[in-house]
PDB file of C-alpha atoms and ligand atoms in Angstrom:
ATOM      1  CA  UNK A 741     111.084 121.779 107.840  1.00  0.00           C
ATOM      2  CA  UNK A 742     113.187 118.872 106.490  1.00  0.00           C
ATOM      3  CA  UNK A 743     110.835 116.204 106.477  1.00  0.00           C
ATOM      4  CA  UNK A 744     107.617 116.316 104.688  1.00  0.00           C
ATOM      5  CA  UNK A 745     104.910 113.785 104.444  1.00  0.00           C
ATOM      6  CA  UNK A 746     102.629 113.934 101.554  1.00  0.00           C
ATOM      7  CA  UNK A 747      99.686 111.935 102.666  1.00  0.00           C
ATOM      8  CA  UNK A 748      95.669 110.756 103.189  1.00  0.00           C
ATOM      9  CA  UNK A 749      94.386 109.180 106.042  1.00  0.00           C
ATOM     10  CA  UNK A 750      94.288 105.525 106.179  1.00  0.00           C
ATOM     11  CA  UNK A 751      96.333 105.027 102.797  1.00  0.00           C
ATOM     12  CA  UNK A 752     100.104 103.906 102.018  1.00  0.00           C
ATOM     13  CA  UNK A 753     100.956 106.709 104.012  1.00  0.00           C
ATOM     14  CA  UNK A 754     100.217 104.687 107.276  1.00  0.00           C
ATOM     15  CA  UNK A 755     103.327 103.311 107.364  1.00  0.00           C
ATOM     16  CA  UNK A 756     106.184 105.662 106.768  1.00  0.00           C
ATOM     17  CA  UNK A 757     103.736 108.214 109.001  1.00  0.00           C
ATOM     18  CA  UNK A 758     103.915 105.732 111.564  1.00  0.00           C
ATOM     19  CA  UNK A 759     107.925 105.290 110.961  1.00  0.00           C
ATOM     20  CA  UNK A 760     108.746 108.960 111.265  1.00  0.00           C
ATOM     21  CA  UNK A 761     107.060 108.947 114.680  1.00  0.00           C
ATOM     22  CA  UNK A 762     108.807 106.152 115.785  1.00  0.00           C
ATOM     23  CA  UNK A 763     112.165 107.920 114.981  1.00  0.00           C
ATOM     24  CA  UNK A 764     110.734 110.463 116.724  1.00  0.00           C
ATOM     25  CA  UNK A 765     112.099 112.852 114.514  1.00  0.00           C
ATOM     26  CA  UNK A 766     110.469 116.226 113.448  1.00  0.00           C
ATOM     27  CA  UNK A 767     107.862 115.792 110.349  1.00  0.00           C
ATOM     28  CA  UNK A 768     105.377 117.882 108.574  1.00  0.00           C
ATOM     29  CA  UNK A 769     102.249 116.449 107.295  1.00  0.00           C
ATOM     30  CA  UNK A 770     100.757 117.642 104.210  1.00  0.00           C
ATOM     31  CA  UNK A 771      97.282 116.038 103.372  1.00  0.00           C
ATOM     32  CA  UNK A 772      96.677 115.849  99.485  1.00  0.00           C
ATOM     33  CA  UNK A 773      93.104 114.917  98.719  1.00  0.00           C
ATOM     34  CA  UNK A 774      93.084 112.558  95.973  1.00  0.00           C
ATOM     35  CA  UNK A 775      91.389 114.754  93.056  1.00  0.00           C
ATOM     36  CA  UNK A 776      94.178 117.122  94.136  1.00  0.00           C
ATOM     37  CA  UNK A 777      97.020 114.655  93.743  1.00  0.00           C
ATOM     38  CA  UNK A 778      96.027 113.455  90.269  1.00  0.00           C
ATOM     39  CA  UNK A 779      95.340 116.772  88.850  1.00  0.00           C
ATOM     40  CA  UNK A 780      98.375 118.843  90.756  1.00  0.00           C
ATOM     41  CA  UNK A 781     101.217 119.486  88.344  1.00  0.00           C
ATOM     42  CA  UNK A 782     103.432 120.239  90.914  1.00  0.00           C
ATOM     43  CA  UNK A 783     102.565 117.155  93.118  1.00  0.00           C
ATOM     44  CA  UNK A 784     102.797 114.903  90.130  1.00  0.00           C
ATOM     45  CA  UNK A 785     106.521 116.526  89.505  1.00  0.00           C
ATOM     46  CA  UNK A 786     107.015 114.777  92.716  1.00  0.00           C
ATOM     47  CA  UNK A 787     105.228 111.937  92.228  1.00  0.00           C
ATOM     48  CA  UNK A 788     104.396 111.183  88.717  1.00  0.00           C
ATOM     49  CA  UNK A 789     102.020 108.595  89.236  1.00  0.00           C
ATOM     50  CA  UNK A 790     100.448 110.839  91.310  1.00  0.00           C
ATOM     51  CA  UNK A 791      99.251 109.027  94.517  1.00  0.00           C
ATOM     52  CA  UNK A 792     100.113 108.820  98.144  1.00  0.00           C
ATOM     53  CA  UNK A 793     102.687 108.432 100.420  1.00  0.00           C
ATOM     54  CA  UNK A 794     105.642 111.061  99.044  1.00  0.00           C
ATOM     55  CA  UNK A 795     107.757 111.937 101.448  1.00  0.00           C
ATOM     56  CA  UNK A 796     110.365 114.944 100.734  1.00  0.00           C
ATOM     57  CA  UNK A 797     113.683 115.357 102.503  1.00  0.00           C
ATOM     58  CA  UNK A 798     114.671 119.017 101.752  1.00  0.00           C
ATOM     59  CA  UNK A 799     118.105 118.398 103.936  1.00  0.00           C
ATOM     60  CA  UNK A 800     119.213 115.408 101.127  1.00  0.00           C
ATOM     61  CA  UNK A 801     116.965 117.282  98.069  1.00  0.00           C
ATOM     62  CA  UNK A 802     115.443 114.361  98.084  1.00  0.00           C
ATOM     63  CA  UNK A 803     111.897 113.090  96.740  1.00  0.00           C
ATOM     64  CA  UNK A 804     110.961 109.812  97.866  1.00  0.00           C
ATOM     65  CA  UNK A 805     108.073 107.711  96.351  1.00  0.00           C
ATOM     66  CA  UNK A 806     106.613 104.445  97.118  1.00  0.00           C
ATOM     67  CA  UNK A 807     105.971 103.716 100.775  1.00  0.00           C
ATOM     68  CA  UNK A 808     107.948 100.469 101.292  1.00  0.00           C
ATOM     69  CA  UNK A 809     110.918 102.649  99.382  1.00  0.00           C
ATOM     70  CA  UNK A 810     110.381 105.285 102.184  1.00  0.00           C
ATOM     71  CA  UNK A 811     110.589 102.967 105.270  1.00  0.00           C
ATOM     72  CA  UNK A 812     114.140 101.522 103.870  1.00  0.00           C
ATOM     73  CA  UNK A 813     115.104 105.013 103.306  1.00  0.00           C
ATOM     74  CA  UNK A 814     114.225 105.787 106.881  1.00  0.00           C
ATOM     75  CA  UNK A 815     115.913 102.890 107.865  1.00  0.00           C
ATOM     76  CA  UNK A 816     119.447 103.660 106.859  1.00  0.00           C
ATOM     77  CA  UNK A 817     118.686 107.387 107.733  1.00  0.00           C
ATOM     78  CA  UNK A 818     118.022 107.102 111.182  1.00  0.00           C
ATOM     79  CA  UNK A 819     119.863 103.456 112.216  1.00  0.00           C
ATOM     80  CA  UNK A 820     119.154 104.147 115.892  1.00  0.00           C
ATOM     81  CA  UNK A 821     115.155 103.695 115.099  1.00  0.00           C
ATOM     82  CA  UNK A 822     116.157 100.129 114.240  1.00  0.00           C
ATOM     83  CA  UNK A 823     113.275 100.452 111.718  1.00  0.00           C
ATOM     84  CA  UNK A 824     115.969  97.924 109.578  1.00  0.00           C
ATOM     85  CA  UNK A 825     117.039  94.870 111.609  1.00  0.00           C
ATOM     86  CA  UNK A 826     120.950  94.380 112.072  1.00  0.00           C
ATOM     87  CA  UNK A 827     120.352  90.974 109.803  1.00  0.00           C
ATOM     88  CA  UNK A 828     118.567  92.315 106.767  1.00  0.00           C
ATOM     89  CA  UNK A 829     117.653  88.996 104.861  1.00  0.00           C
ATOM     90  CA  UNK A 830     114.079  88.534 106.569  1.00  0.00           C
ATOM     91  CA  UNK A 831     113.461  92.124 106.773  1.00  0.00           C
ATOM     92  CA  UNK A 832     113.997  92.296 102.794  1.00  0.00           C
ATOM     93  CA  UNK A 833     112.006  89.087 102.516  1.00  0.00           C
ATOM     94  CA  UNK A 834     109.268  90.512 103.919  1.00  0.00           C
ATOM     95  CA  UNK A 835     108.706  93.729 103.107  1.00  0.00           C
ATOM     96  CA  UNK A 836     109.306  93.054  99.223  1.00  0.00           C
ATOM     97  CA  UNK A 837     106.598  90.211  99.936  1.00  0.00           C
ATOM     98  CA  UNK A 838     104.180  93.112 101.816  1.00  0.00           C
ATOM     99  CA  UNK A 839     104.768  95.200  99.123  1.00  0.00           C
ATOM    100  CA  UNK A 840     104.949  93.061  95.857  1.00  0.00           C
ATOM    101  CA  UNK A 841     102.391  90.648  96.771  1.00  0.00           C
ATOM    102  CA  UNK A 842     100.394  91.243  99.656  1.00  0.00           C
ATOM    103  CA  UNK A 843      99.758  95.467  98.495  1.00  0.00           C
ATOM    104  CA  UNK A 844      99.211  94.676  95.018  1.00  0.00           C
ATOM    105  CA  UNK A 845      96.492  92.193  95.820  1.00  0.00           C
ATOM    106  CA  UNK A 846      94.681  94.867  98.343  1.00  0.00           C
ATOM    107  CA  UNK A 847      95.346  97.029  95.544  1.00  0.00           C
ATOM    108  CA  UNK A 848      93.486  95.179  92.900  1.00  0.00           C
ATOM    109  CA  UNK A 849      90.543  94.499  94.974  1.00  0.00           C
ATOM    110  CA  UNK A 850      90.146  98.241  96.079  1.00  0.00           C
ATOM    111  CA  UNK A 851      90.278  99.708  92.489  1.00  0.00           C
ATOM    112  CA  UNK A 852      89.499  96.177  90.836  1.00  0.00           C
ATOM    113  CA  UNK A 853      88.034  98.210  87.495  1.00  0.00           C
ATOM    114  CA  UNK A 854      91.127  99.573  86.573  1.00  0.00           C
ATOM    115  CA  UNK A 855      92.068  95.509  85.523  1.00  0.00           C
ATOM    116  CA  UNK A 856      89.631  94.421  83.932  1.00  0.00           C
ATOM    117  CA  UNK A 857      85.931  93.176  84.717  1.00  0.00           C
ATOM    118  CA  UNK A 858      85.377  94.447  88.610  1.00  0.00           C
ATOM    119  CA  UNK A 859      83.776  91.428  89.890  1.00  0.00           C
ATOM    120  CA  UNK A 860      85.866  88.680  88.923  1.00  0.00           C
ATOM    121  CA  UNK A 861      88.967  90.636  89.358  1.00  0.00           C
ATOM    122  CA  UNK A 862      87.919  91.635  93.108  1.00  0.00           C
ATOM    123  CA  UNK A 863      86.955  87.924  93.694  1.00  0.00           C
ATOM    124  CA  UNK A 864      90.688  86.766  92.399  1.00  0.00           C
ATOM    125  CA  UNK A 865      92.509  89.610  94.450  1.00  0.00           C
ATOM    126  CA  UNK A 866      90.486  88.772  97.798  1.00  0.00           C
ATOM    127  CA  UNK A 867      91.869  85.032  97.136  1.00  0.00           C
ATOM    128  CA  UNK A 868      95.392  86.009  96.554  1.00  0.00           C
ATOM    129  CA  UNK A 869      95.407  88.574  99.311  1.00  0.00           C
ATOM    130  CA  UNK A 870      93.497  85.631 101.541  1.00  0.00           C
ATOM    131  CA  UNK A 871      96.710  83.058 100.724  1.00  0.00           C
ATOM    132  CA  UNK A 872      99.362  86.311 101.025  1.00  0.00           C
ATOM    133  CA  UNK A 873      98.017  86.700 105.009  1.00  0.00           C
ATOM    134  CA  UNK A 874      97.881  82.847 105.600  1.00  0.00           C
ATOM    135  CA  UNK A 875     101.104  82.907 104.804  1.00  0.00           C
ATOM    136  CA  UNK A 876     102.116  85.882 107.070  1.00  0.00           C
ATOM    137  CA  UNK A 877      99.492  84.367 110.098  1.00  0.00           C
ATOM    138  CA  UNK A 878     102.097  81.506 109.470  1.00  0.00           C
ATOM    139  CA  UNK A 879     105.419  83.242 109.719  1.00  0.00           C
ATOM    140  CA  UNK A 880     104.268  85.031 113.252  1.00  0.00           C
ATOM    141  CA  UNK A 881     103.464  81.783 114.769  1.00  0.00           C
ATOM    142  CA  UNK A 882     105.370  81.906 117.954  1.00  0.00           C
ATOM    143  CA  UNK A 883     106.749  85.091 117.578  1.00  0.00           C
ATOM    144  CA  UNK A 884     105.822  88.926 117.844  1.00  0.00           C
ATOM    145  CA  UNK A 885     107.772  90.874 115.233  1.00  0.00           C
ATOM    146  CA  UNK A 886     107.824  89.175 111.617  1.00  0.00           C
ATOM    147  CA  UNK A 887     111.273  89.995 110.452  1.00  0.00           C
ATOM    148  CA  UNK A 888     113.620  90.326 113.765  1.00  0.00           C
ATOM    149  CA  UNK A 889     112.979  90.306 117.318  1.00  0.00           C
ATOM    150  CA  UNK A 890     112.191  93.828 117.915  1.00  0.00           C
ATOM    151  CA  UNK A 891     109.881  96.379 115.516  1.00  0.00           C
ATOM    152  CA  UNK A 892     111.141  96.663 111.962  1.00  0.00           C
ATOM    153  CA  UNK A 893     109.584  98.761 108.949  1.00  0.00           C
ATOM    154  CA  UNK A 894     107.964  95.693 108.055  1.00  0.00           C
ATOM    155  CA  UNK A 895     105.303  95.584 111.217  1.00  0.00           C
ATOM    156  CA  UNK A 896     104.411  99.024 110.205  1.00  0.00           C
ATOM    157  CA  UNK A 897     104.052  97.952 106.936  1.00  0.00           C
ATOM    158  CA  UNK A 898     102.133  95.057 107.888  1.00  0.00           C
ATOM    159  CA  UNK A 899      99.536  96.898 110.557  1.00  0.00           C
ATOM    160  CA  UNK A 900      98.744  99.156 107.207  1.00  0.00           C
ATOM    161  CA  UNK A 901      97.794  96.047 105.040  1.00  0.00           C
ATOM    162  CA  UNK A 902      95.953  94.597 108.292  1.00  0.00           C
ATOM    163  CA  UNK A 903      93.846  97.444 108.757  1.00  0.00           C
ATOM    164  CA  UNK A 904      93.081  98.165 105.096  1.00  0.00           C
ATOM    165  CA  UNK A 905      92.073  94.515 104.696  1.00  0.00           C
ATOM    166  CA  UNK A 906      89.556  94.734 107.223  1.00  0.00           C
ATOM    167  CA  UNK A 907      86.600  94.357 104.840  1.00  0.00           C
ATOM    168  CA  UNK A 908      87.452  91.728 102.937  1.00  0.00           C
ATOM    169  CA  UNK A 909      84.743  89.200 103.669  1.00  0.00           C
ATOM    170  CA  UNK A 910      87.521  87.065 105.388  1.00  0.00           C
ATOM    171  CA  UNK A 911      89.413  90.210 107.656  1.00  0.00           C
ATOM    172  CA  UNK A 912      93.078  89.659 107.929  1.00  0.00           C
ATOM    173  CA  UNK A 913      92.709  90.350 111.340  1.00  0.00           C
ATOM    174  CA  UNK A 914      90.492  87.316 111.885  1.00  0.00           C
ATOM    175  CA  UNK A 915      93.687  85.470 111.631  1.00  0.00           C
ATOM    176  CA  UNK A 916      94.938  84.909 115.733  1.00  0.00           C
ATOM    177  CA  UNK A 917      98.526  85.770 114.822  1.00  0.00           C
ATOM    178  CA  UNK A 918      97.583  88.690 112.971  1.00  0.00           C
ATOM    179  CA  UNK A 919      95.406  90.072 115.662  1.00  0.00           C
ATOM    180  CA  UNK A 920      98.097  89.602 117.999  1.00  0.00           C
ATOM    181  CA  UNK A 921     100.409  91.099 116.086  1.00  0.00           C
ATOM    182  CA  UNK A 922      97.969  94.223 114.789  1.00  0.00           C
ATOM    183  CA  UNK A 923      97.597  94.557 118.766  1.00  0.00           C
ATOM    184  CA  UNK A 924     101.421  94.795 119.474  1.00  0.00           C
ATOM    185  CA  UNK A 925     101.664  97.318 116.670  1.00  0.00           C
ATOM    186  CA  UNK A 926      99.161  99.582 117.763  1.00  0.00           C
ATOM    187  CA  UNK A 927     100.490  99.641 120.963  1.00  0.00           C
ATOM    188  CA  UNK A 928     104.008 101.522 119.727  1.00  0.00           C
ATOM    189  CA  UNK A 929     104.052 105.083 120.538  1.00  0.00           C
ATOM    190  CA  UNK A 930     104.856 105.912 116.764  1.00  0.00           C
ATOM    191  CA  UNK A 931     102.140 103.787 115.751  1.00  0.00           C
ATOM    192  CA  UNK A 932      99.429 105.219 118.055  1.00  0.00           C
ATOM    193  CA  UNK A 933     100.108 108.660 117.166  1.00  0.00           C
ATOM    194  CA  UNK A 934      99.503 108.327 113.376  1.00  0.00           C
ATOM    195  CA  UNK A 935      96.566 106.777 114.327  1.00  0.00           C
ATOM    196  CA  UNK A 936      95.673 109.758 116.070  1.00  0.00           C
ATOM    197  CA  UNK A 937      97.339 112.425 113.677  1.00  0.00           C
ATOM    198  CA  UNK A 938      95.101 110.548 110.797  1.00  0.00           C
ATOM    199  CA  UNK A 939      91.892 110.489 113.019  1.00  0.00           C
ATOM    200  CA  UNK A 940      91.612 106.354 112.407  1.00  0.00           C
ATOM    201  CA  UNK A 941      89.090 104.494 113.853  1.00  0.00           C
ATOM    202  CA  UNK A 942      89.714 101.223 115.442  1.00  0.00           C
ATOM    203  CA  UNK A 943      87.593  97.933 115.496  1.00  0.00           C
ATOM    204  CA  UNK A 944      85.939  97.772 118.788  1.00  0.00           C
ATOM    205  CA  UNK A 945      88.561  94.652 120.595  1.00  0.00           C
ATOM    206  CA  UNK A 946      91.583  97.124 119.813  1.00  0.00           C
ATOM    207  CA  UNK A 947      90.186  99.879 121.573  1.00  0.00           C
TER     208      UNK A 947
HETATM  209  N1  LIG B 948     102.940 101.125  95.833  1.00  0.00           N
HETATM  210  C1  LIG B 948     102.548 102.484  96.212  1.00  0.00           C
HETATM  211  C2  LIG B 948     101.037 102.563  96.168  1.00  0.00           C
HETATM  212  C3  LIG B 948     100.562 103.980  96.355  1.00  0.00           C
HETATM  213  C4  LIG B 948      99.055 104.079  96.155  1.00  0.00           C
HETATM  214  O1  LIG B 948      98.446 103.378  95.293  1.00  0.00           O
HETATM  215  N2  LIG B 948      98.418 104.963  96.935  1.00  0.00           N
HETATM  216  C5  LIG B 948      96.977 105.085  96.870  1.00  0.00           C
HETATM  217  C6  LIG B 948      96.404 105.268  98.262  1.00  0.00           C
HETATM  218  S1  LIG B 948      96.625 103.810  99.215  1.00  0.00           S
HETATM  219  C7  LIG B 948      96.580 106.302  96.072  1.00  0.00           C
HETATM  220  O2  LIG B 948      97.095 107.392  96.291  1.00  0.00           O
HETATM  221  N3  LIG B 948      95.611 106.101  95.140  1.00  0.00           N
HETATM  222  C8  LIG B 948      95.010 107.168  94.417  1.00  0.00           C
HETATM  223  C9  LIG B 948      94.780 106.759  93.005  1.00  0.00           C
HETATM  224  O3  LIG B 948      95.259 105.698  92.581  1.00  0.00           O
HETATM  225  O4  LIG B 948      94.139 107.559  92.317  1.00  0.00           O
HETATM  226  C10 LIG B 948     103.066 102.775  97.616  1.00  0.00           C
HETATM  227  O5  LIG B 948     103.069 101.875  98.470  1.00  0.00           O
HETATM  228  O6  LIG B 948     103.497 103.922  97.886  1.00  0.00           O
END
């Protein structure tokens, strides 16, 4: 199989599972549990920090880490997806922003030990991630998609943050645009089937 998906349910994989199935191209998923990841030499040959998404394109010998990396890959590899808008500067601008701020917040308040004292460092990355999806609520006023006017990489990128920021004490998806816009996400073919293929649950006014 050319394409293989080296994932966990509900992680960074979300999004480049949910690109391959919108390119509707063929795709093996192979679940690492997370023990398995860190402690797997040969997994950590691929990906040396040795977490999730990896994706492997045997066609190119290519090993691809970092999930935002992935969906640009994608992007150029299958143009007829239109997973990368024909005018790129929004698309970049976004998806570096989902990525550089918006992830690394979620990321700091999910493992908020590994910076320092948990507490205050989960209280400081639930504020920034708070102020990264005001600012996103904000850019979808009066529109659907956030970088173009049809489904880029960066909708699948933002669902992902969406859904994994659904604990916060403040949800992202208490946000009007970002419901909206987490409701015309999941409604993509691509996008419901890795919700299937990675048995997700959904809040009950998505269902
Ligand atoms: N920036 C990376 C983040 C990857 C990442 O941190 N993945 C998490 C799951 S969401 C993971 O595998 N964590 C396991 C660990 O850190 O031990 C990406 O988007 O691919």
């Amino acid at each position: 199989m050319g394409l293989v998906l080296y994932w966990r349910p509900g992680t960074a994989s979300m999004a480049p599972h949910a690109a391959l199935a919108e390119i509707g191209v063929d795709y093996r998923l192979e679940l690492i549990e997370r023990d398995e990841a860190q402690a797997d030499e040969k997994y950590r040959a691929l990906n040396p920090l040795g977490v999730v998404p990896t994706l492997v394109d045997s066609e190119q010998g290519l090993v691809l880490t970092e999930s935002a990396a992935i969906l640009l890959y994608l992007g150029d590899r299958y143009p007829e997806a239109q997973l990368a808008p024909a005018d790129r500067a929004d698309y970049y601008r976004w998806l570096v922003f989902l990525t550089n701020t918006a992830q690394t917040a979620m990321l700091r308040w999910f493992y908020p030990e590994r910076y320092g004292s948990g507490d205050e460092v989960a209280a400081a990355a639930a504020r920034d991630a708070g102020e990264a999806f005001d600012i996103l609520d904000g850019a979808l006023a009066g529109r659907t998609w956030l970088a173009a006017d049809h489904r880029t990489g960066a909708d699948l990128f933002l669902f992902m943050l969406t859904r994994w920021a659904r604990r916060l004490e403040a949800p992202a998806w208490d946000r009007a645009n970002l419901r909206a816009h987490f409701l015309a996400t999941l409604a993509l073919p691509g996008v419901r089937r890795m919700q299937e293929e990675q048995g997700l649950d959904l809040p009950d006014w998505a269902v």
